């Protein structure tokens, strides 16, 4: 009676520090989930290793994978494709291991459609919760700056809608701890655990 | 903009070790929630201190509190009343602190009615997940023993229904860690966090 792994999706507005948090999580020896390495058509930077940092592909290879529906999600940024190979994700989940994706918000939206019961975590900048303070000090800011901040904040808050959890990235170690706690807690959710016990009773 | 505390309810079948787990949680220095001390009409045992282990009351005092609706939940066991004073719970939650109750399953049912958005955690004996093994070895057991185990397990699984989380008490320290992770995760749930951010935007 093998339980399937959880699909954990970490996303958030660009610049919030998703990559830093993800690296810290996987630097910790007690992290029990597996990182799904992204695929990209951009060139490797100095020190980047194929199959560690990314799977580096040509544009033709990538577009062939799109055609074959082999990508869980993908997007194009500044002329390069980025995506998540679906086979690795499915195989790892089937082995009962949790899989961790760190992706952009538009990618997260695609994943939600395919894995509605995934675990979606939205990382927010601490600036969002300081919004009130910043509004209070409005006397010292121009109208334009305030309006920009307000509309950026509104967009970020609207993005949250898709997610199960919101984690503030005020301190990297705290953010990592919260994310790992969320994974532990999700494994204890009654909706996930109860069917397992009910199945046990059916045996024989 | 003070956020209300969470009401955390730990319960489970009798003999599962709720008290031991609760004591271990509150022995840990980083535990950030407050323990709601129960009230009882039974006599203090050697070493028990009023206001630490229990609030010790006479039967008349207890029944007066029942009449005044001052108990969040109560029950009678072997001729003694046990209950949770409601004022302490409400005041602590209003101060923004999480409150932790460790109570029997019938009490948890009463609390669920009054605090539907509380955090209900069901502690299960590890024996429950070993059920399959025990059934497999049925050849060595009498029919009666097997039937008793099966019906006990069925009852325990049916009790889960009311709860948000199920924690296995296979090891006290692991059970404590899971419970604390659940509390951390619940504070990050989007449904709890999003309104706070939305309110910020409304300010001014």
Short mmCIF file of C-alpha atoms in Angstrom, two decimals:
data_model
loop_
_atom_site.label_atom_id
_atom_site.label_comp_id
_atom_site.label_asym_id
_atom_site.label_seq_id
_atom_site.Cartn_x
_atom_site.Cartn_y
_atom_site.Cartn_z
CA UNK A 1 0.00 0.00 0.00
CA UNK A 2 2.35 2.68 -1.28
CA UNK A 3 1.23 6.20 -0.61
CA UNK A 4 1.82 8.65 -3.44
CA UNK A 5 4.20 11.54 -2.85
CA UNK A 6 3.11 15.15 -2.57
CA UNK A 7 3.75 17.66 -5.31
CA UNK A 8 5.08 20.80 -3.62
CA UNK A 9 5.08 23.97 -5.69
CA UNK A 10 6.95 27.03 -4.46
CA UNK A 11 6.23 30.21 -6.37
CA UNK A 12 5.83 33.94 -5.82
CA UNK A 13 6.44 37.32 -7.42
CA UNK A 14 9.75 37.71 -9.22
CA UNK A 15 12.54 38.93 -7.01
CA UNK A 16 11.04 37.51 -3.82
CA UNK A 17 13.90 35.04 -3.35
CA UNK A 18 12.37 31.72 -4.43
CA UNK A 19 15.69 30.40 -5.71
CA UNK A 20 17.56 31.32 -2.54
CA UNK A 21 14.97 29.67 -0.32
CA UNK A 22 14.91 26.55 -2.50
CA UNK A 23 18.72 26.26 -2.41
CA UNK A 24 18.73 26.61 1.37
CA UNK A 25 16.05 23.92 1.75
CA UNK A 26 18.06 21.46 -0.33
CA UNK A 27 21.28 22.35 1.49
CA UNK A 28 19.70 21.04 4.70
CA UNK A 29 20.49 17.36 5.29
CA UNK A 30 17.07 16.48 6.73
CA UNK A 31 15.09 17.59 3.68
CA UNK A 32 13.17 14.53 2.59
CA UNK A 33 11.76 15.70 -0.73
CA UNK A 34 13.24 15.69 -4.20
CA UNK A 35 13.95 18.68 -6.36
CA UNK A 36 12.63 18.62 -9.87
CA UNK A 37 15.32 20.15 -12.07
CA UNK A 38 14.00 22.55 -14.68
CA UNK A 39 14.77 22.44 -18.38
CA UNK A 40 15.91 25.49 -20.32
CA UNK A 41 17.13 26.59 -23.71
CA UNK A 42 19.34 29.32 -22.30
CA UNK A 43 23.11 28.75 -22.30
CA UNK A 44 24.76 27.46 -19.12
CA UNK A 45 26.42 30.18 -17.06
CA UNK A 46 29.90 29.69 -15.62
CA UNK A 47 29.80 26.88 -13.09
CA UNK A 48 26.35 25.59 -14.05
CA UNK A 49 26.18 21.86 -14.61
CA UNK A 50 23.78 20.05 -16.91
CA UNK A 51 21.46 17.84 -14.86
CA UNK A 52 22.25 19.70 -11.64
CA UNK A 53 21.27 23.31 -12.17
CA UNK A 54 19.19 22.74 -15.28
CA UNK A 55 18.74 20.32 -18.11
CA UNK A 56 20.13 22.35 -21.00
CA UNK A 57 18.34 21.75 -24.29
CA UNK A 58 18.31 23.23 -27.76
CA UNK A 59 15.28 25.17 -28.92
CA UNK A 60 14.38 22.32 -31.27
CA UNK A 61 14.55 19.72 -28.51
CA UNK A 62 12.43 21.87 -26.21
CA UNK A 63 9.77 22.50 -28.85
CA UNK A 64 9.65 18.78 -29.58
CA UNK A 65 8.93 18.13 -25.87
CA UNK A 66 6.17 20.74 -25.96
CA UNK A 67 4.63 18.97 -28.94
CA UNK A 68 4.83 15.61 -27.17
CA UNK A 69 3.15 17.11 -24.06
CA UNK A 70 6.18 16.16 -21.98
CA UNK A 71 6.22 19.38 -19.96
CA UNK A 72 4.18 19.91 -16.83
CA UNK A 73 4.52 23.65 -17.37
CA UNK A 74 6.65 25.95 -19.47
CA UNK A 75 7.09 29.59 -20.32
CA UNK A 76 9.30 31.82 -22.43
CA UNK A 77 11.36 34.61 -20.86
CA UNK A 78 13.54 36.98 -22.85
CA UNK A 79 13.76 34.56 -25.75
CA UNK A 80 14.46 31.41 -23.76
CA UNK A 81 12.20 28.54 -22.75
CA UNK A 82 12.01 27.26 -19.18
CA UNK A 83 9.94 24.25 -18.20
CA UNK A 84 9.38 21.21 -15.95
CA UNK A 85 9.73 17.71 -17.45
CA UNK A 86 6.58 15.81 -16.48
CA UNK A 87 7.94 12.24 -16.51
CA UNK A 88 10.37 12.80 -13.64
CA UNK A 89 7.60 14.36 -11.55
CA UNK A 90 5.12 11.53 -12.14
CA UNK A 91 7.66 8.76 -11.60
CA UNK A 92 8.95 10.28 -8.37
CA UNK A 93 5.45 10.78 -6.98
CA UNK A 94 4.59 7.19 -7.89
CA UNK A 95 7.64 6.01 -5.94
CA UNK A 96 6.04 7.70 -2.92
CA UNK A 97 8.53 10.57 -2.76
CA UNK A 98 7.55 14.23 -2.48
CA UNK A 99 8.63 16.41 -5.40
CA UNK A 100 9.51 20.08 -5.03
CA UNK A 101 9.14 22.58 -7.87
CA UNK A 102 10.32 26.16 -7.74
CA UNK A 103 8.66 28.00 -10.60
CA UNK A 104 7.21 31.29 -11.78
CA UNK A 105 3.59 32.19 -11.10
CA UNK A 106 2.38 31.55 -14.64
CA UNK A 107 3.94 28.07 -14.46
CA UNK A 108 2.27 27.42 -11.11
CA UNK A 109 -1.08 28.20 -12.71
CA UNK A 110 -0.45 25.51 -15.37
CA UNK A 111 0.57 22.98 -12.71
CA UNK A 112 -2.55 23.68 -10.63
CA UNK A 113 -4.69 22.64 -13.59
CA UNK A 114 -2.88 19.30 -13.93
CA UNK A 115 -2.31 18.60 -10.21
CA UNK A 116 -5.20 20.24 -8.37
CA UNK A 117 -4.29 18.45 -5.13
CA UNK A 118 -0.68 19.64 -5.16
CA UNK A 119 0.61 21.76 -2.34
CA UNK A 120 0.92 25.35 -3.57
CA UNK A 121 3.03 27.74 -1.53
CA UNK A 122 3.27 31.44 -2.30
CA UNK A 123 6.38 33.22 -1.08
CA UNK A 124 5.76 36.88 -0.30
CA UNK A 125 8.24 39.69 0.23
CA UNK A 126 8.26 41.06 3.79
CA UNK A 127 7.60 44.44 2.21
CA UNK A 128 4.02 43.35 1.67
CA UNK A 129 3.31 43.17 5.38
CA UNK A 130 5.06 46.48 5.89
CA UNK A 131 2.57 48.02 3.54
CA UNK A 132 0.66 49.65 6.34
CA UNK A 133 3.76 51.36 7.69
CA UNK A 134 4.66 52.57 4.26
CA UNK A 135 1.23 53.99 3.72
CA UNK A 136 1.32 55.70 7.09
CA UNK A 137 4.55 57.47 6.08
CA UNK A 138 2.97 58.62 2.84
CA UNK A 139 3.66 62.26 3.66
CA UNK A 140 7.30 61.66 2.76
CA UNK A 141 6.62 59.96 -0.58
CA UNK A 142 5.39 61.20 -3.92
CA UNK A 143 1.92 60.20 -5.08
CA UNK A 144 3.48 58.16 -7.91
CA UNK A 145 5.63 56.03 -5.65
CA UNK A 146 2.69 55.32 -3.38
CA UNK A 147 0.46 54.38 -6.29
CA UNK A 148 3.09 52.06 -7.75
CA UNK A 149 3.54 50.31 -4.43
CA UNK A 150 -0.17 49.99 -3.93
CA UNK A 151 -0.77 48.46 -7.33
CA UNK A 152 2.20 46.10 -6.98
CA UNK A 153 0.87 45.00 -3.62
CA UNK A 154 -2.62 44.53 -5.04
CA UNK A 155 -1.27 42.32 -7.81
CA UNK A 156 0.71 40.22 -5.35
CA UNK A 157 -2.30 39.76 -3.11
CA UNK A 158 -4.46 38.76 -6.07
CA UNK A 159 -1.89 36.14 -7.10
CA UNK A 160 -2.27 34.46 -3.68
CA UNK A 161 -5.70 33.26 -4.65
CA UNK A 162 -4.41 30.12 -6.35
CA UNK A 163 -2.28 28.99 -3.40
CA UNK A 164 -2.86 26.90 -0.31
CA UNK A 165 -0.24 28.60 1.83
CA UNK A 166 1.44 31.99 2.05
CA UNK A 167 4.96 32.16 3.49
CA UNK A 168 6.66 35.44 4.26
CA UNK A 169 10.33 35.55 3.25
CA UNK A 170 11.39 37.82 6.10
CA UNK A 171 14.32 35.55 6.99
CA UNK A 172 15.53 32.71 4.79
CA UNK A 173 15.87 30.18 7.61
CA UNK A 174 12.40 31.00 8.94
CA UNK A 175 10.88 30.75 5.47
CA UNK A 176 12.53 27.32 4.98
CA UNK A 177 11.29 26.13 8.35
CA UNK A 178 7.74 27.21 7.53
CA UNK A 179 7.84 25.44 4.17
CA UNK A 180 9.11 22.22 5.75
CA UNK A 181 6.47 22.47 8.49
CA UNK A 182 3.79 22.83 5.82
CA UNK A 183 4.96 19.62 4.17
CA UNK A 184 4.97 17.74 7.50
CA UNK A 185 1.50 19.07 8.33
CA UNK A 186 0.08 18.16 4.92
CA UNK A 187 1.15 14.57 5.43
CA UNK A 188 -0.93 14.56 8.62
CA UNK A 189 -4.10 16.03 7.08
CA UNK A 190 -7.05 13.84 7.82
CA UNK A 191 -8.24 13.81 4.21
CA UNK A 192 -4.90 12.27 3.21
CA UNK A 193 -4.50 9.89 6.17
CA UNK A 194 -8.02 8.58 6.70
CA UNK A 195 -8.33 6.69 3.38
CA UNK A 196 -5.12 4.84 4.22
CA UNK A 197 -6.58 3.59 7.48
CA UNK A 198 -9.90 2.76 5.88
CA UNK A 199 -8.11 0.68 3.28
CA UNK A 200 -6.34 -1.24 6.05
CA UNK A 201 -9.65 -2.33 7.49
CA UNK A 202 -10.79 -3.58 4.10
CA UNK A 203 -7.79 -5.88 3.79
CA UNK A 204 -9.09 -9.46 3.87
CA UNK B 1 -4.82 44.87 13.51
CA UNK B 2 -4.42 42.11 16.06
CA UNK B 3 -4.78 38.64 14.66
CA UNK B 4 -6.73 36.23 16.82
CA UNK B 5 -4.95 33.18 18.21
CA UNK B 6 -5.65 29.64 17.07
CA UNK B 7 -7.52 27.18 19.23
CA UNK B 8 -5.57 23.92 19.08
CA UNK B 9 -7.38 20.82 20.30
CA UNK B 10 -5.44 17.61 20.89
CA UNK B 11 -7.56 14.54 21.44
CA UNK B 12 -7.62 10.84 20.67
CA UNK B 13 -8.70 7.47 22.05
CA UNK B 14 -8.05 6.92 25.75
CA UNK B 15 -4.64 5.46 26.50
CA UNK B 16 -3.01 6.89 23.35
CA UNK B 17 -0.70 9.15 25.32
CA UNK B 18 -2.29 12.60 24.91
CA UNK B 19 -1.10 13.75 28.34
CA UNK B 20 2.48 12.61 27.76
CA UNK B 21 2.66 14.35 24.39
CA UNK B 22 1.14 17.54 25.82
CA UNK B 23 3.62 17.58 28.73
CA UNK B 24 6.54 17.11 26.32
CA UNK B 25 5.30 19.97 24.09
CA UNK B 26 5.11 22.34 27.03
CA UNK B 27 8.49 21.20 28.36
CA UNK B 28 10.07 22.52 25.13
CA UNK B 29 11.24 26.12 25.48
CA UNK B 30 10.25 27.19 21.95
CA UNK B 31 6.58 26.28 22.32
CA UNK B 32 4.70 29.49 21.62
CA UNK B 33 1.19 28.51 22.59
CA UNK B 34 -0.55 28.51 25.93
CA UNK B 35 -1.96 25.56 27.77
CA UNK B 36 -5.52 25.78 28.98
CA UNK B 37 -5.63 24.14 32.40
CA UNK B 38 -8.63 21.89 32.97
CA UNK B 39 -11.00 22.06 35.89
CA UNK B 40 -11.97 18.99 37.92
CA UNK B 41 -13.90 17.90 40.97
CA UNK B 42 -11.59 15.01 41.71
CA UNK B 43 -9.17 15.32 44.64
CA UNK B 44 -5.59 16.41 43.94
CA UNK B 45 -3.13 13.54 43.83
CA UNK B 46 0.21 13.74 45.64
CA UNK B 47 2.29 16.49 44.04
CA UNK B 48 -0.55 18.03 42.01
CA UNK B 49 -0.84 21.78 42.36
CA UNK B 50 -4.04 23.81 42.02
CA UNK B 51 -3.77 26.11 39.00
CA UNK B 52 -0.89 24.11 37.51
CA UNK B 53 -2.15 20.57 36.98
CA UNK B 54 -5.83 21.39 37.36
CA UNK B 55 -8.16 23.91 38.88
CA UNK B 56 -9.64 21.87 41.71
CA UNK B 57 -13.28 22.68 42.44
CA UNK B 58 -16.08 21.29 44.55
CA UNK B 59 -19.01 19.58 42.88
CA UNK B 60 -21.22 22.56 43.77
CA UNK B 61 -18.79 25.06 42.23
CA UNK B 62 -18.50 22.99 39.07
CA UNK B 63 -22.24 22.61 38.66
CA UNK B 64 -22.68 26.34 39.14
CA UNK B 65 -20.21 26.94 36.28
CA UNK B 66 -22.18 24.51 34.09
CA UNK B 67 -25.36 26.46 34.86
CA UNK B 68 -23.64 29.75 33.99
CA UNK B 69 -22.39 28.28 30.68
CA UNK B 70 -18.80 28.98 31.72
CA UNK B 71 -17.42 25.70 30.37
CA UNK B 72 -16.32 25.22 26.80
CA UNK B 73 -16.76 21.47 27.29
CA UNK B 74 -17.18 19.11 30.20
CA UNK B 75 -17.79 15.46 30.96
CA UNK B 76 -18.17 13.17 33.93
CA UNK B 77 -15.83 10.21 34.44
CA UNK B 78 -16.14 7.75 37.33
CA UNK B 79 -18.10 10.21 39.40
CA UNK B 80 -15.91 13.28 38.77
CA UNK B 81 -16.38 16.25 36.50
CA UNK B 82 -13.67 17.45 34.12
CA UNK B 83 -14.02 20.57 31.98
CA UNK B 84 -12.44 23.56 30.23
CA UNK B 85 -13.17 27.08 31.55
CA UNK B 86 -14.27 29.14 28.56
CA UNK B 87 -13.23 32.63 29.75
CA UNK B 88 -9.51 31.84 29.79
CA UNK B 89 -9.73 30.40 26.26
CA UNK B 90 -11.58 33.38 24.80
CA UNK B 91 -9.39 35.98 26.51
CA UNK B 92 -6.16 34.29 25.42
CA UNK B 93 -7.32 33.98 21.81
CA UNK B 94 -8.35 37.64 21.83
CA UNK B 95 -4.86 38.57 22.99
CA UNK B 96 -3.62 36.91 19.79
CA UNK B 97 -2.11 33.88 21.53
CA UNK B 98 -2.72 30.27 20.47
CA UNK B 99 -4.44 28.13 23.09
CA UNK B 100 -3.83 24.41 23.43
CA UNK B 101 -6.42 22.01 24.87
CA UNK B 102 -5.78 18.34 25.60
CA UNK B 103 -9.17 16.71 26.07
CA UNK B 104 -11.21 13.55 25.60
CA UNK B 105 -13.01 12.86 22.33
CA UNK B 106 -16.49 13.68 23.64
CA UNK B 107 -15.14 17.05 24.84
CA UNK B 108 -13.55 17.70 21.45
CA UNK B 109 -16.95 17.19 19.86
CA UNK B 110 -18.45 19.89 22.10
CA UNK B 111 -15.60 22.29 21.29
CA UNK B 112 -15.99 21.72 17.54
CA UNK B 113 -19.56 22.98 17.78
CA UNK B 114 -18.49 26.20 19.50
CA UNK B 115 -15.21 26.76 17.61
CA UNK B 116 -15.70 25.27 14.14
CA UNK B 117 -12.51 26.89 12.86
CA UNK B 118 -10.34 25.49 15.64
CA UNK B 119 -7.46 23.21 14.79
CA UNK B 120 -8.44 19.65 15.71
CA UNK B 121 -5.68 17.08 15.98
CA UNK B 122 -6.36 13.39 16.53
CA UNK B 123 -3.57 11.37 18.11
CA UNK B 124 -3.60 7.72 17.04
CA UNK B 125 -1.79 4.75 18.54
CA UNK B 126 0.87 3.27 16.27
CA UNK B 127 -0.98 -0.01 16.69
CA UNK B 128 -3.59 1.32 14.29
CA UNK B 129 -1.18 1.41 11.40
CA UNK B 130 0.08 -2.04 12.35
CA UNK B 131 -3.41 -3.31 11.92
CA UNK B 132 -2.62 -4.97 8.64
CA UNK B 133 0.25 -6.93 10.15
CA UNK B 134 -1.92 -8.02 13.02
CA UNK B 135 -4.61 -9.23 10.67
CA UNK B 136 -2.09 -11.11 8.59
CA UNK B 137 -0.96 -13.03 11.69
CA UNK B 138 -4.55 -13.95 12.51
CA UNK B 139 -3.71 -17.65 12.41
CA UNK B 140 -2.05 -17.27 15.80
CA UNK B 141 -4.93 -15.37 17.43
CA UNK B 142 -8.37 -16.38 18.57
CA UNK B 143 -11.38 -15.12 16.64
CA UNK B 144 -12.43 -13.05 19.69
CA UNK B 145 -9.17 -11.15 19.94
CA UNK B 146 -9.23 -10.37 16.25
CA UNK B 147 -12.82 -9.18 16.37
CA UNK B 148 -12.11 -6.97 19.36
CA UNK B 149 -9.13 -5.40 17.65
CA UNK B 150 -11.06 -4.88 14.47
CA UNK B 151 -13.95 -3.17 16.19
CA UNK B 152 -11.64 -1.00 18.32
CA UNK B 153 -9.80 0.05 15.17
CA UNK B 154 -13.06 0.78 13.40
CA UNK B 155 -14.21 2.99 16.24
CA UNK B 156 -10.92 4.87 16.26
CA UNK B 157 -11.05 5.45 12.53
CA UNK B 158 -14.63 6.66 12.74
CA UNK B 159 -13.63 9.17 15.44
CA UNK B 160 -11.12 10.77 13.04
CA UNK B 161 -13.95 12.21 11.02
CA UNK B 162 -14.24 15.30 13.20
CA UNK B 163 -10.56 16.19 13.00
CA UNK B 164 -8.40 18.23 10.67
CA UNK B 165 -5.19 16.31 11.28
CA UNK B 166 -4.19 12.82 12.34
CA UNK B 167 -0.86 12.37 14.15
CA UNK B 168 0.59 8.99 14.90
CA UNK B 169 2.10 8.66 18.36
CA UNK B 170 4.86 6.26 17.30
CA UNK B 171 7.53 8.31 19.08
CA UNK B 172 6.78 11.13 21.51
CA UNK B 173 9.33 13.55 20.04
CA UNK B 174 8.12 12.92 16.49
CA UNK B 175 4.49 13.36 17.52
CA UNK B 176 5.38 16.68 19.21
CA UNK B 177 7.26 17.86 16.15
CA UNK B 178 4.32 17.03 13.89
CA UNK B 179 1.91 18.89 16.14
CA UNK B 180 4.13 21.97 16.23
CA UNK B 181 4.56 21.80 12.44
CA UNK B 182 0.79 21.69 12.04
CA UNK B 183 0.45 24.88 14.09
CA UNK B 184 3.15 26.65 12.04
CA UNK B 185 1.51 25.52 8.80
CA UNK B 186 -1.96 26.61 9.89
CA UNK B 187 -0.67 30.12 10.52
CA UNK B 188 0.49 30.15 6.87
CA UNK B 189 -2.80 28.93 5.35
CA UNK B 190 -3.93 31.26 2.68
CA UNK B 191 -7.48 31.48 4.04
CA UNK B 192 -6.04 32.83 7.29
CA UNK B 193 -3.36 35.09 5.81
CA UNK B 194 -5.09 36.61 2.79
CA UNK B 195 -7.74 38.62 4.71
CA UNK B 196 -4.95 40.23 6.75
CA UNK B 197 -3.26 41.48 3.58
CA UNK B 198 -6.54 42.56 2.06
CA UNK B 199 -7.30 44.57 5.16
CA UNK B 200 -3.94 46.30 4.86
CA UNK B 201 -4.85 47.56 1.45
CA UNK B 202 -8.10 48.97 2.76
CA UNK B 203 -6.33 51.05 5.40
CA UNK B 204 -6.88 54.69 4.48
#
